[in-house]
Amino acid sequence: MAAPSRSRKKVQRKFKLRGFTLKVDALEEILAYLARFPDAEDEYLDLLIDDIDKQSLKSSILDRDAIRRVVSLLLNADAAVDPSAASTSSRFALRVIDAFVIPRFRYDPIKNVFYEHTGKLPIHGDAGDKAALYRDRYQLLLQRIARDKFFSKPIFDTKMTESESCEITPIQSLIGCTGRRWIMGVISQLEEGQFYLEDLSAALFLNLYHKITSGFFVENTVVVVEGELLSNGIFQVNTCGFPPLEDRETSLSLFMGLDFFSGEVLSTEENFRLLGLEKKAVNDMFVVLSDVWLDNEETMEKLAVVFDGYESVEVVPSLFILMGNFCSRPCNLAFYSYSSLRMQFAKLGEMIASHPRLREQSRFLFIPGPDDAGPSKVLPRCALPKYLTEELQKHIPGAIFGSNPCRIKFYTQEIVIFRQDLLYRMRRSCLIPPSTAETSDYFQHLVATITHQSHLCPLPLTVQPIIWNYDHCLRLYPTPHTIVLGDRSEQKAFKYTGITCFNPGSFSNDNTFAAYRPCTQEVELSALDS
């Protein structure tokens, strides 16, 4: 009897805090509703109260009928998947979001809010847009670190001295300061071969040879350094690292009503409904292949083996993600075989169509690689040209051609897909060797870099150009559930602070690919026998 009594008191207390009084029959109705969800009683109780709060009620004294109306609505939403719709639920639950339609949010440090940019964004920006790119990256991380408990000075803690505070000090304010200080800025090469730490107020010469944390420290990355300003004007650095991460749920709770991922804001009821459906989607699986060279006979034979294998399983994958490069040679100005590449896409369409279960029950997403045909190598890259893909679409009308990077929304789960030889370029651009104190795995260093920077490609613009007005398309804020990094390097999978990151490997080079189960966020690294 202890548990029901405790539940009764909890329900009455929570409703009373909202200004409601429950009749006996209303309380019994609520307890009967909560008994359906023994493992998530608090969540469903809060959801019920939120919905009642939105109703236009004649009185704050609630009876059984008032409760029953709202409970009925919630139960109908939770049972939205019926047997007839179950077979097609995954098809409608999966949305592919092109990079060029992702909303742009800018942070206002005065009002401490994000606001959405309205109007069209020009592809060709002016000098102010380039400056805004760096400023927006810095402001995004600064507002994040300002909430971190280690970098927030307690208001009522009078015992804490200034030297013990981890509060971020603007570089301009260092003059006249003594003791240990924490500063945050962007690594900038203001003079050839001379690196500085630059924030919105000033710049400071930076000696990079000191204790560092995990990750790749390249030009343009935002870092937090700890040190002391000496009498000769030199800032003696002791440690250097990336801004700390913020939990995804914390970020979402602070900016409710804004969807940084796709711009589609869902109600609490819809999110709960989708979360329930996501948990039931145990059979859904995504197969990810990178470097699918269509002009290579051996690659096409191996691809046929993969399709044959999945055609014969009990439940076929719900999505195949095929990433470029789709040609073994770069499709640049010297490339003249576009008509033959068009026919190779047609052959791929025929191959898929020859597997009836895959054609009918699976979806196919194509993402261009860094050397594929397109207007330029600037990020983000648009989808493959229609000229190359229209023959394939005749065989697979539902084929999806996404940008690079692109995003997938699977029920409530957010997945980011990026095809770039990022690890090699990060290692080439690294200013100092990465620390081996925590790990010597370069893929883990890469994951730490992009997640802490909240950006898919924090390389210098001279190494990887980015369309200034579309830099927000590469942001990782709030952190997504999964990041897929298509790379020519060795296939890897790594779970970092709750974020699943994996590289499926190069299918054409080493026969590797990956299978991802979104329900459990598990990654199966696979390979064909040589």
Coordinates of C-alpha atoms in Angstrom, one line a residue:
M1 CA 0.0 0.0 0.0
A2 CA 3.0 2.3 0.4
A3 CA 3.6 2.8 -3.3
P4 CA -0.1 3.9 -4.2
S5 CA -0.2 6.2 -1.2
R6 CA 3.1 7.8 -2.3
S7 CA 1.7 8.2 -5.8
R8 CA -1.5 9.8 -4.5
K9 CA 0.5 12.4 -2.5
K10 CA 2.8 13.1 -5.4
V11 CA -0.1 13.6 -7.8
Q12 CA -2.0 15.9 -5.4
R13 CA 1.1 17.9 -4.7
K14 CA 2.0 18.5 -8.3
F15 CA -1.5 19.5 -9.2
K16 CA -1.7 21.8 -6.2
L17 CA 1.5 23.6 -7.3
R18 CA -0.2 24.4 -10.6
G19 CA -3.3 25.7 -8.8
F20 CA -5.6 22.7 -9.3
T21 CA -7.7 20.8 -6.8
L22 CA -8.6 17.2 -7.5
K23 CA -11.9 15.5 -6.7
V24 CA -11.6 11.9 -5.5
D25 CA -12.9 10.4 -8.9
A26 CA -10.4 12.7 -10.8
L27 CA -7.5 11.4 -8.7
E28 CA -8.5 7.8 -9.3
E29 CA -8.7 8.5 -13.1
I30 CA -5.1 9.9 -13.0
L31 CA -3.7 7.0 -11.0
A32 CA -5.3 4.5 -13.5
Y33 CA -3.7 6.5 -16.4
L34 CA -0.2 6.5 -14.7
A35 CA -0.5 2.8 -14.0
R36 CA 0.0 2.2 -17.7
F37 CA 3.5 3.7 -17.5
P38 CA 5.2 2.3 -14.4
D39 CA 8.7 3.1 -15.7
A40 CA 8.0 6.7 -16.8
E41 CA 5.3 7.8 -14.3
D42 CA 6.8 11.3 -13.6
E43 CA 7.2 12.1 -17.3
Y44 CA 3.6 11.2 -18.1
L45 CA 2.3 13.0 -15.1
D46 CA 4.1 16.2 -16.1
L47 CA 2.7 15.7 -19.7
L48 CA -0.8 15.3 -18.3
I49 CA -0.6 18.5 -16.2
D50 CA 0.9 20.5 -19.1
D51 CA -2.0 19.5 -21.3
I52 CA -4.6 20.3 -18.6
D53 CA -3.0 23.7 -18.1
K54 CA -3.7 24.4 -21.8
Q55 CA -7.4 23.6 -21.5
S56 CA -10.0 26.3 -21.1
L57 CA -11.5 25.2 -17.8
K58 CA -14.4 26.7 -16.0
S59 CA -13.0 25.9 -12.5
S60 CA -9.7 25.0 -10.9
I61 CA -11.5 22.0 -9.2
L62 CA -11.1 19.1 -11.5
D63 CA -13.5 16.2 -11.8
R64 CA -13.3 12.8 -13.6
D65 CA -14.7 14.2 -16.9
A66 CA -12.1 16.9 -17.2
I67 CA -9.3 14.4 -16.6
R68 CA -10.8 11.8 -18.9
R69 CA -10.9 14.2 -21.9
V70 CA -7.2 14.9 -21.7
V71 CA -6.2 11.3 -20.9
S72 CA -8.2 10.2 -24.0
L73 CA -6.3 12.6 -26.2
L74 CA -2.9 11.4 -24.8
L75 CA -3.7 7.8 -25.2
N76 CA -4.9 8.2 -28.8
A77 CA -1.6 10.0 -29.6
D78 CA 0.5 7.3 -27.9
A79 CA -1.4 4.6 -29.9
A80 CA -1.0 6.3 -33.2
V81 CA 0.7 3.3 -34.8
D82 CA -1.9 0.6 -35.6
P83 CA -1.2 -2.7 -37.3
S84 CA -2.1 -1.4 -40.8
A85 CA 0.3 1.5 -40.4
A86 CA 3.1 -0.3 -38.8
S87 CA 4.6 -1.5 -42.1
T88 CA 4.9 2.0 -43.5
S89 CA 5.7 3.9 -40.3
S90 CA 9.4 3.9 -40.8
R91 CA 9.0 5.3 -44.3
F92 CA 7.1 8.3 -43.1
A93 CA 9.2 8.6 -39.9
L94 CA 12.4 9.3 -41.7
R95 CA 13.1 12.8 -43.1
V96 CA 16.2 13.9 -45.0
I97 CA 17.1 17.5 -44.4
D98 CA 19.1 19.4 -47.0
A99 CA 21.9 21.6 -45.7
F100 CA 20.6 24.6 -47.6
V101 CA 17.2 24.6 -45.8
I102 CA 18.6 24.5 -42.2
P103 CA 17.6 27.6 -40.3
R104 CA 20.2 30.1 -39.2
F105 CA 20.2 31.2 -35.6
R106 CA 22.4 34.0 -34.3
Y107 CA 23.1 34.7 -30.6
D108 CA 22.4 38.1 -29.1
P109 CA 24.8 38.5 -26.2
I110 CA 22.9 41.5 -24.8
K111 CA 19.5 39.8 -24.5
N112 CA 21.0 36.3 -24.1
V113 CA 18.7 34.8 -26.7
F114 CA 19.0 33.2 -30.1
Y115 CA 17.0 34.7 -33.0
E116 CA 16.3 33.2 -36.4
H117 CA 17.5 34.9 -39.5
T118 CA 14.7 35.8 -41.9
G119 CA 15.0 36.3 -45.6
K120 CA 17.3 34.7 -48.2
L121 CA 21.0 34.1 -47.6
P122 CA 23.2 35.1 -50.6
I123 CA 25.7 32.5 -51.8
H124 CA 28.2 35.2 -52.5
G125 CA 28.7 37.2 -49.3
D126 CA 30.7 40.3 -48.6
A127 CA 33.6 40.9 -46.1
G128 CA 31.2 41.4 -43.2
D129 CA 29.8 37.9 -43.7
K130 CA 33.2 36.4 -43.4
A131 CA 33.8 38.3 -40.1
A132 CA 30.3 37.2 -38.9
L133 CA 31.3 33.6 -39.5
Y134 CA 34.1 33.7 -36.9
R135 CA 32.1 35.9 -34.5
D136 CA 29.1 33.6 -34.6
R137 CA 31.2 30.5 -33.9
Y138 CA 32.9 32.3 -31.0
Q139 CA 29.6 33.6 -29.5
L140 CA 28.0 30.2 -29.8
L141 CA 30.7 28.6 -27.6
L142 CA 31.0 31.6 -25.3
Q143 CA 27.3 31.4 -24.3
R144 CA 27.7 27.7 -23.8
I145 CA 30.7 28.0 -21.5
A146 CA 29.1 30.8 -19.5
R147 CA 26.7 28.2 -18.1
D148 CA 29.3 25.7 -17.2
K149 CA 29.6 25.3 -13.4
F150 CA 33.4 25.5 -13.5
F151 CA 33.4 28.8 -15.4
S152 CA 30.6 30.5 -13.5
K153 CA 31.5 32.4 -10.4
P154 CA 29.1 31.7 -7.6
I155 CA 27.2 35.0 -6.7
F156 CA 27.0 34.2 -3.0
D157 CA 30.3 32.5 -2.4
T158 CA 32.3 35.3 -0.7
K159 CA 35.2 33.0 0.2
M160 CA 36.2 32.6 -3.4
T161 CA 39.0 34.9 -4.4
E162 CA 39.5 36.3 -7.9
S163 CA 42.6 34.1 -8.5
E164 CA 40.5 31.0 -7.7
S165 CA 37.7 31.9 -10.1
C166 CA 37.5 30.1 -13.4
E167 CA 35.4 32.9 -14.9
I168 CA 36.4 33.8 -18.5
T169 CA 38.3 37.1 -18.6
P170 CA 38.3 39.2 -21.9
I171 CA 41.8 39.6 -23.3
Q172 CA 41.5 43.4 -23.1
S173 CA 40.8 43.2 -19.4
L174 CA 44.1 41.4 -18.6
I175 CA 46.0 44.6 -18.3
G176 CA 46.7 45.3 -14.7
C177 CA 45.4 41.9 -13.6
T178 CA 47.5 39.6 -11.4
G179 CA 47.1 35.9 -10.6
R180 CA 45.8 33.0 -12.6
R181 CA 43.3 33.8 -15.4
W182 CA 41.2 31.9 -17.9
I183 CA 40.7 33.4 -21.4
M184 CA 38.9 32.1 -24.4
G185 CA 39.6 32.9 -28.0
V186 CA 40.2 31.8 -31.6
I187 CA 43.7 30.6 -32.7
S188 CA 44.6 33.2 -35.4
Q189 CA 47.7 33.7 -37.5
L190 CA 47.8 37.5 -37.5
E191 CA 51.5 37.4 -38.7
E192 CA 53.1 34.8 -40.8
G193 CA 54.3 32.0 -38.5
Q194 CA 53.0 33.8 -35.4
F195 CA 49.9 32.6 -33.7
Y196 CA 47.7 34.7 -31.5
L197 CA 44.6 34.1 -29.3
E198 CA 41.9 36.5 -30.4
D199 CA 38.6 37.3 -28.9
L200 CA 36.1 40.1 -29.6
S201 CA 38.1 42.7 -27.6
A202 CA 41.8 42.1 -28.4
A203 CA 44.5 39.6 -29.4
L204 CA 47.3 38.0 -27.4
F205 CA 50.5 36.2 -28.5
L206 CA 50.1 32.5 -27.9
N207 CA 52.8 30.0 -27.2
L208 CA 51.4 26.7 -28.4
Y209 CA 54.0 24.5 -26.7
H210 CA 52.4 23.8 -23.4
K211 CA 50.1 21.2 -21.8
I212 CA 47.1 20.5 -24.0
T213 CA 43.9 18.3 -23.8
S214 CA 42.8 15.8 -26.4
G215 CA 41.9 17.0 -29.9
F216 CA 43.5 18.6 -33.0
F217 CA 44.5 22.2 -32.4
V218 CA 44.4 23.9 -35.8
E219 CA 44.0 27.5 -36.9
N220 CA 40.4 28.8 -36.4
T221 CA 39.7 26.5 -33.5
V222 CA 38.3 28.1 -30.3
V223 CA 40.3 27.3 -27.2
V224 CA 40.3 28.1 -23.5
V225 CA 43.7 28.7 -21.9
E226 CA 44.8 29.1 -18.3
G227 CA 47.8 31.2 -17.3
E228 CA 49.1 34.4 -15.8
L229 CA 50.1 37.8 -17.2
L230 CA 53.8 38.4 -16.4
S231 CA 55.3 41.8 -15.6
N232 CA 57.0 41.9 -19.0
G233 CA 53.6 41.7 -20.7
I234 CA 53.8 38.1 -21.8
F235 CA 50.9 35.7 -20.9
Q236 CA 52.4 32.6 -19.4
V237 CA 50.2 29.7 -20.5
N238 CA 49.9 26.6 -18.3
T239 CA 47.2 24.6 -19.9
C240 CA 45.1 24.8 -23.1
G241 CA 42.0 23.0 -24.1
F242 CA 38.7 23.1 -25.9
P243 CA 35.6 24.7 -24.4
P244 CA 33.7 22.0 -22.3
L245 CA 30.7 20.3 -23.9
E246 CA 27.1 20.9 -22.8
D247 CA 24.7 18.1 -22.4
R248 CA 22.1 17.9 -25.3
E249 CA 19.1 18.0 -22.9
T250 CA 20.5 21.0 -21.1
S251 CA 20.8 22.9 -24.4
L252 CA 17.3 21.9 -25.5
S253 CA 15.7 22.9 -22.2
L254 CA 17.3 26.4 -22.4
F255 CA 16.0 27.2 -25.9
M256 CA 12.6 25.6 -26.0
G257 CA 10.6 26.6 -29.0
L258 CA 13.7 26.7 -31.3
D259 CA 14.8 23.8 -33.5
F260 CA 18.4 24.2 -34.6
F261 CA 18.4 20.9 -36.4
S262 CA 15.6 21.3 -39.0
G263 CA 13.5 24.2 -37.9
E264 CA 10.4 22.1 -37.2
V265 CA 9.2 22.7 -33.7
L266 CA 7.0 19.8 -32.3
S267 CA 4.6 19.9 -29.4
T268 CA 5.4 17.9 -26.2
E269 CA 2.6 15.4 -27.1
E270 CA 4.1 14.8 -30.6
N271 CA 7.6 14.3 -29.2
F272 CA 6.3 11.8 -26.7
R273 CA 4.4 10.0 -29.4
L274 CA 7.4 9.9 -31.7
L275 CA 9.7 8.7 -28.9
G276 CA 7.3 5.8 -28.3
L277 CA 7.3 4.9 -31.9
E278 CA 11.1 5.1 -32.0
K279 CA 11.5 2.6 -29.2
K280 CA 9.2 0.2 -31.1
A281 CA 11.2 0.5 -34.3
V282 CA 13.6 -2.3 -33.3
N283 CA 13.8 -3.7 -36.9
D284 CA 15.0 -0.5 -38.5
M285 CA 18.5 -0.5 -39.8
F286 CA 20.6 1.9 -41.9
V287 CA 23.4 0.5 -44.1
V288 CA 26.2 3.0 -44.7
L289 CA 28.7 2.7 -47.5
S290 CA 31.4 5.3 -48.5
D291 CA 33.5 5.6 -51.6
V292 CA 31.2 3.6 -53.9
W293 CA 33.1 3.8 -57.2
L294 CA 30.6 3.1 -60.0
D295 CA 33.3 3.1 -62.7
N296 CA 35.1 0.2 -60.9
E297 CA 34.0 -3.3 -61.9
E298 CA 35.3 -4.9 -58.7
T299 CA 33.4 -2.3 -56.6
M300 CA 30.1 -3.0 -58.4
E301 CA 30.6 -6.7 -57.9
K302 CA 31.1 -6.2 -54.2
L303 CA 28.1 -3.9 -54.1
A304 CA 26.0 -6.7 -55.7
V305 CA 27.1 -9.1 -53.0
V306 CA 26.0 -6.6 -50.3
F307 CA 22.6 -6.2 -51.9
D308 CA 22.2 -10.0 -52.4
G309 CA 22.9 -10.5 -48.7
Y310 CA 20.4 -7.9 -47.5
E311 CA 17.8 -9.1 -50.0
S312 CA 17.7 -12.5 -48.3
V313 CA 17.4 -11.4 -44.7
E314 CA 14.1 -11.6 -42.8
V315 CA 13.8 -7.8 -42.4
V316 CA 15.5 -5.7 -45.1
P317 CA 17.3 -2.4 -44.1
S318 CA 15.0 0.6 -44.0
L319 CA 17.7 2.9 -45.5
F320 CA 20.9 2.5 -47.6
I321 CA 23.2 5.5 -47.4
L322 CA 25.6 5.6 -50.3
M323 CA 28.3 8.2 -50.1
G324 CA 30.8 9.4 -52.7
N325 CA 33.2 9.6 -54.2
F326 CA 31.2 7.8 -57.0
C327 CA 34.1 7.8 -59.4
S328 CA 37.6 6.6 -58.9
R329 CA 39.0 9.8 -60.5
P330 CA 38.3 13.4 -59.4
C331 CA 35.4 14.9 -61.5
N332 CA 37.3 18.2 -62.2
L333 CA 37.8 20.2 -65.4
A334 CA 40.0 17.5 -66.8
F335 CA 37.3 14.9 -66.3
Y336 CA 35.5 14.2 -69.6
S337 CA 33.5 11.0 -69.0
Y338 CA 30.3 12.5 -67.5
S339 CA 28.1 10.6 -70.0
S340 CA 29.7 7.3 -69.0
L341 CA 29.2 8.2 -65.3
R342 CA 25.6 8.9 -66.1
M343 CA 25.3 5.4 -67.5
Q344 CA 27.0 3.9 -64.5
F345 CA 24.4 5.5 -62.2
A346 CA 21.8 3.9 -64.5
K347 CA 23.4 0.5 -64.1
L348 CA 23.3 1.0 -60.3
G349 CA 19.6 1.7 -60.6
E350 CA 19.1 -1.5 -62.6
M351 CA 21.1 -3.4 -59.9
I352 CA 18.9 -2.1 -57.1
A353 CA 15.7 -2.7 -59.2
S354 CA 16.8 -6.4 -59.6
H355 CA 16.3 -6.8 -55.9
P356 CA 12.5 -6.5 -55.5
R357 CA 12.4 -6.5 -51.7
L358 CA 15.1 -3.7 -51.4
R359 CA 13.4 -1.7 -54.2
E360 CA 10.0 -1.8 -52.5
Q361 CA 10.9 -1.7 -48.8
S362 CA 14.2 0.2 -48.5
R363 CA 15.0 3.8 -49.3
F364 CA 18.3 5.0 -50.9
L365 CA 20.1 8.2 -50.0
F366 CA 23.0 9.4 -52.1
I367 CA 25.5 11.9 -50.8
P368 CA 28.3 13.5 -52.9
G369 CA 32.0 13.1 -51.9
P370 CA 34.7 15.7 -52.0
D371 CA 35.8 14.8 -55.6
D372 CA 32.4 14.3 -57.1
A373 CA 30.8 16.4 -59.8
G374 CA 29.4 19.7 -58.7
P375 CA 29.8 23.5 -58.9
S376 CA 32.7 23.6 -56.5
K377 CA 34.5 22.0 -53.6
V378 CA 33.2 24.6 -51.1
L379 CA 31.1 23.4 -48.2
P380 CA 28.2 22.7 -47.9
R381 CA 28.0 20.9 -51.3
C382 CA 24.7 20.6 -53.1
A383 CA 23.3 17.3 -54.3
L384 CA 24.6 15.4 -57.3
P385 CA 23.7 17.0 -60.6
K386 CA 20.4 15.8 -62.1
Y387 CA 22.1 15.0 -65.4
L388 CA 24.0 12.2 -63.7
T389 CA 21.1 10.8 -61.6
E390 CA 18.0 11.0 -63.8
E391 CA 18.5 7.6 -65.4
L392 CA 18.9 6.0 -61.9
Q393 CA 15.7 7.7 -60.8
K394 CA 13.8 6.0 -63.6
H395 CA 14.5 2.7 -61.9
I396 CA 14.3 3.9 -58.3
P397 CA 11.8 6.8 -58.3
G398 CA 12.0 7.2 -54.5
A399 CA 15.8 7.7 -54.5
I400 CA 17.0 10.7 -52.4
F401 CA 19.9 12.9 -53.4
G402 CA 21.1 14.9 -50.4
S403 CA 23.7 17.6 -49.8
N404 CA 27.0 17.2 -48.1
P405 CA 26.7 17.4 -45.2
C406 CA 23.1 16.4 -44.7
R407 CA 20.8 15.5 -41.8
I408 CA 18.4 12.8 -41.0
K409 CA 15.5 13.0 -38.5
F410 CA 14.4 9.5 -37.5
Y411 CA 11.4 10.1 -35.2
T412 CA 13.1 12.1 -32.5
Q413 CA 16.6 11.0 -33.3
E414 CA 18.9 13.5 -35.0
I415 CA 21.7 12.1 -37.3
V416 CA 24.3 14.2 -39.1
I417 CA 26.1 12.7 -42.1
F418 CA 29.3 14.2 -43.5
R419 CA 31.5 12.9 -46.3
Q420 CA 35.0 14.4 -46.2
D421 CA 38.5 13.1 -45.7
L422 CA 38.6 15.0 -42.5
L423 CA 41.0 13.0 -40.4
Y424 CA 43.8 13.3 -42.9
R425 CA 43.3 17.0 -43.4
M426 CA 43.1 17.6 -39.6
R427 CA 46.4 15.9 -39.1
R428 CA 48.0 17.8 -41.9
S429 CA 46.7 21.2 -40.4
C430 CA 47.4 20.4 -36.8
L431 CA 49.7 23.0 -35.2
I432 CA 51.1 20.7 -32.6
P433 CA 51.0 16.9 -32.2
P434 CA 47.8 15.8 -30.3
S435 CA 48.2 14.8 -26.7
T436 CA 48.5 11.1 -25.9
A437 CA 47.6 11.5 -22.2
E438 CA 44.0 10.3 -22.7
T439 CA 44.1 8.5 -26.1
S440 CA 46.4 7.9 -29.0
D441 CA 43.5 7.0 -31.3
Y442 CA 43.3 9.8 -34.0
F443 CA 39.6 9.1 -34.7
Q444 CA 38.9 9.8 -31.0
H445 CA 40.9 13.1 -31.3
L446 CA 38.8 14.0 -34.3
V447 CA 35.5 13.3 -32.5
A448 CA 36.6 15.4 -29.5
T449 CA 37.5 18.3 -31.8
I450 CA 34.3 18.5 -33.8
T451 CA 32.0 18.0 -30.8
H452 CA 33.8 20.5 -28.5
Q453 CA 33.9 23.0 -31.4
S454 CA 30.3 22.3 -32.2
H455 CA 31.3 22.3 -35.9
L456 CA 31.8 19.6 -38.4
C457 CA 34.8 21.2 -40.1
P458 CA 36.8 23.6 -38.0
L459 CA 39.7 23.8 -40.5
P460 CA 41.1 27.1 -41.8
L461 CA 39.2 28.5 -44.7
T462 CA 42.4 28.4 -46.7
V463 CA 42.4 24.6 -46.3
Q464 CA 38.6 24.0 -46.7
P465 CA 36.6 26.9 -48.1
I466 CA 33.1 27.3 -46.6
I467 CA 30.2 29.4 -48.0
W468 CA 30.3 32.2 -45.4
N469 CA 26.5 32.6 -45.1
Y470 CA 26.0 28.9 -44.8
D471 CA 28.6 28.1 -42.1
H472 CA 25.6 27.4 -39.7
C473 CA 24.8 24.3 -41.8
L474 CA 28.0 22.6 -40.3
R475 CA 27.2 23.4 -36.7
L476 CA 26.7 20.6 -34.1
Y477 CA 24.6 22.5 -31.6
P478 CA 22.8 21.1 -29.7
T479 CA 24.8 17.9 -30.1
P480 CA 23.0 15.4 -32.3
H481 CA 22.5 11.8 -31.3
T482 CA 24.7 10.4 -34.1
I483 CA 27.5 11.7 -36.3
V484 CA 28.5 9.7 -39.4
L485 CA 31.9 10.7 -40.7
G486 CA 32.6 9.2 -44.1
D487 CA 36.4 9.1 -44.4
R488 CA 39.0 7.1 -46.3
S489 CA 40.7 6.3 -43.1
E490 CA 40.2 3.0 -41.1
Q491 CA 36.7 2.3 -40.1
K492 CA 36.0 3.2 -36.5
A493 CA 33.1 3.6 -34.0
F494 CA 33.3 5.6 -30.9
K495 CA 30.7 6.8 -28.3
Y496 CA 31.7 10.1 -26.8
T497 CA 29.7 11.7 -24.0
G498 CA 26.5 10.0 -25.3
I499 CA 27.1 10.9 -29.0
T500 CA 27.5 7.9 -31.3
C501 CA 30.2 8.6 -33.9
F502 CA 31.4 6.2 -36.6
N503 CA 33.3 6.0 -39.9
P504 CA 32.1 3.2 -42.2
G505 CA 35.5 3.1 -43.9
S506 CA 36.2 3.1 -47.7
F507 CA 34.1 0.4 -49.4
S508 CA 36.1 0.5 -52.7
N509 CA 39.5 0.4 -51.0
D510 CA 39.0 -2.1 -48.1
N511 CA 35.6 -3.6 -48.5
T512 CA 34.3 -2.1 -45.3
F513 CA 30.8 -0.6 -44.5
A514 CA 28.7 -0.2 -41.4
A515 CA 25.1 -1.0 -40.2
Y516 CA 23.5 1.3 -37.7
R517 CA 20.4 0.5 -35.6
P518 CA 18.8 3.8 -34.6
C519 CA 16.6 2.2 -31.9
T520 CA 19.6 1.3 -29.8
Q521 CA 22.2 3.6 -31.4
E522 CA 24.4 0.5 -32.0
V523 CA 26.9 0.4 -34.8
E524 CA 28.0 -2.9 -36.5
L525 CA 31.3 -2.5 -38.4
S526 CA 31.2 -4.9 -41.3
A527 CA 33.5 -6.0 -44.2
L528 CA 33.3 -8.3 -47.1
D529 CA 35.8 -11.2 -47.4
S530 CA 38.7 -10.2 -49.6

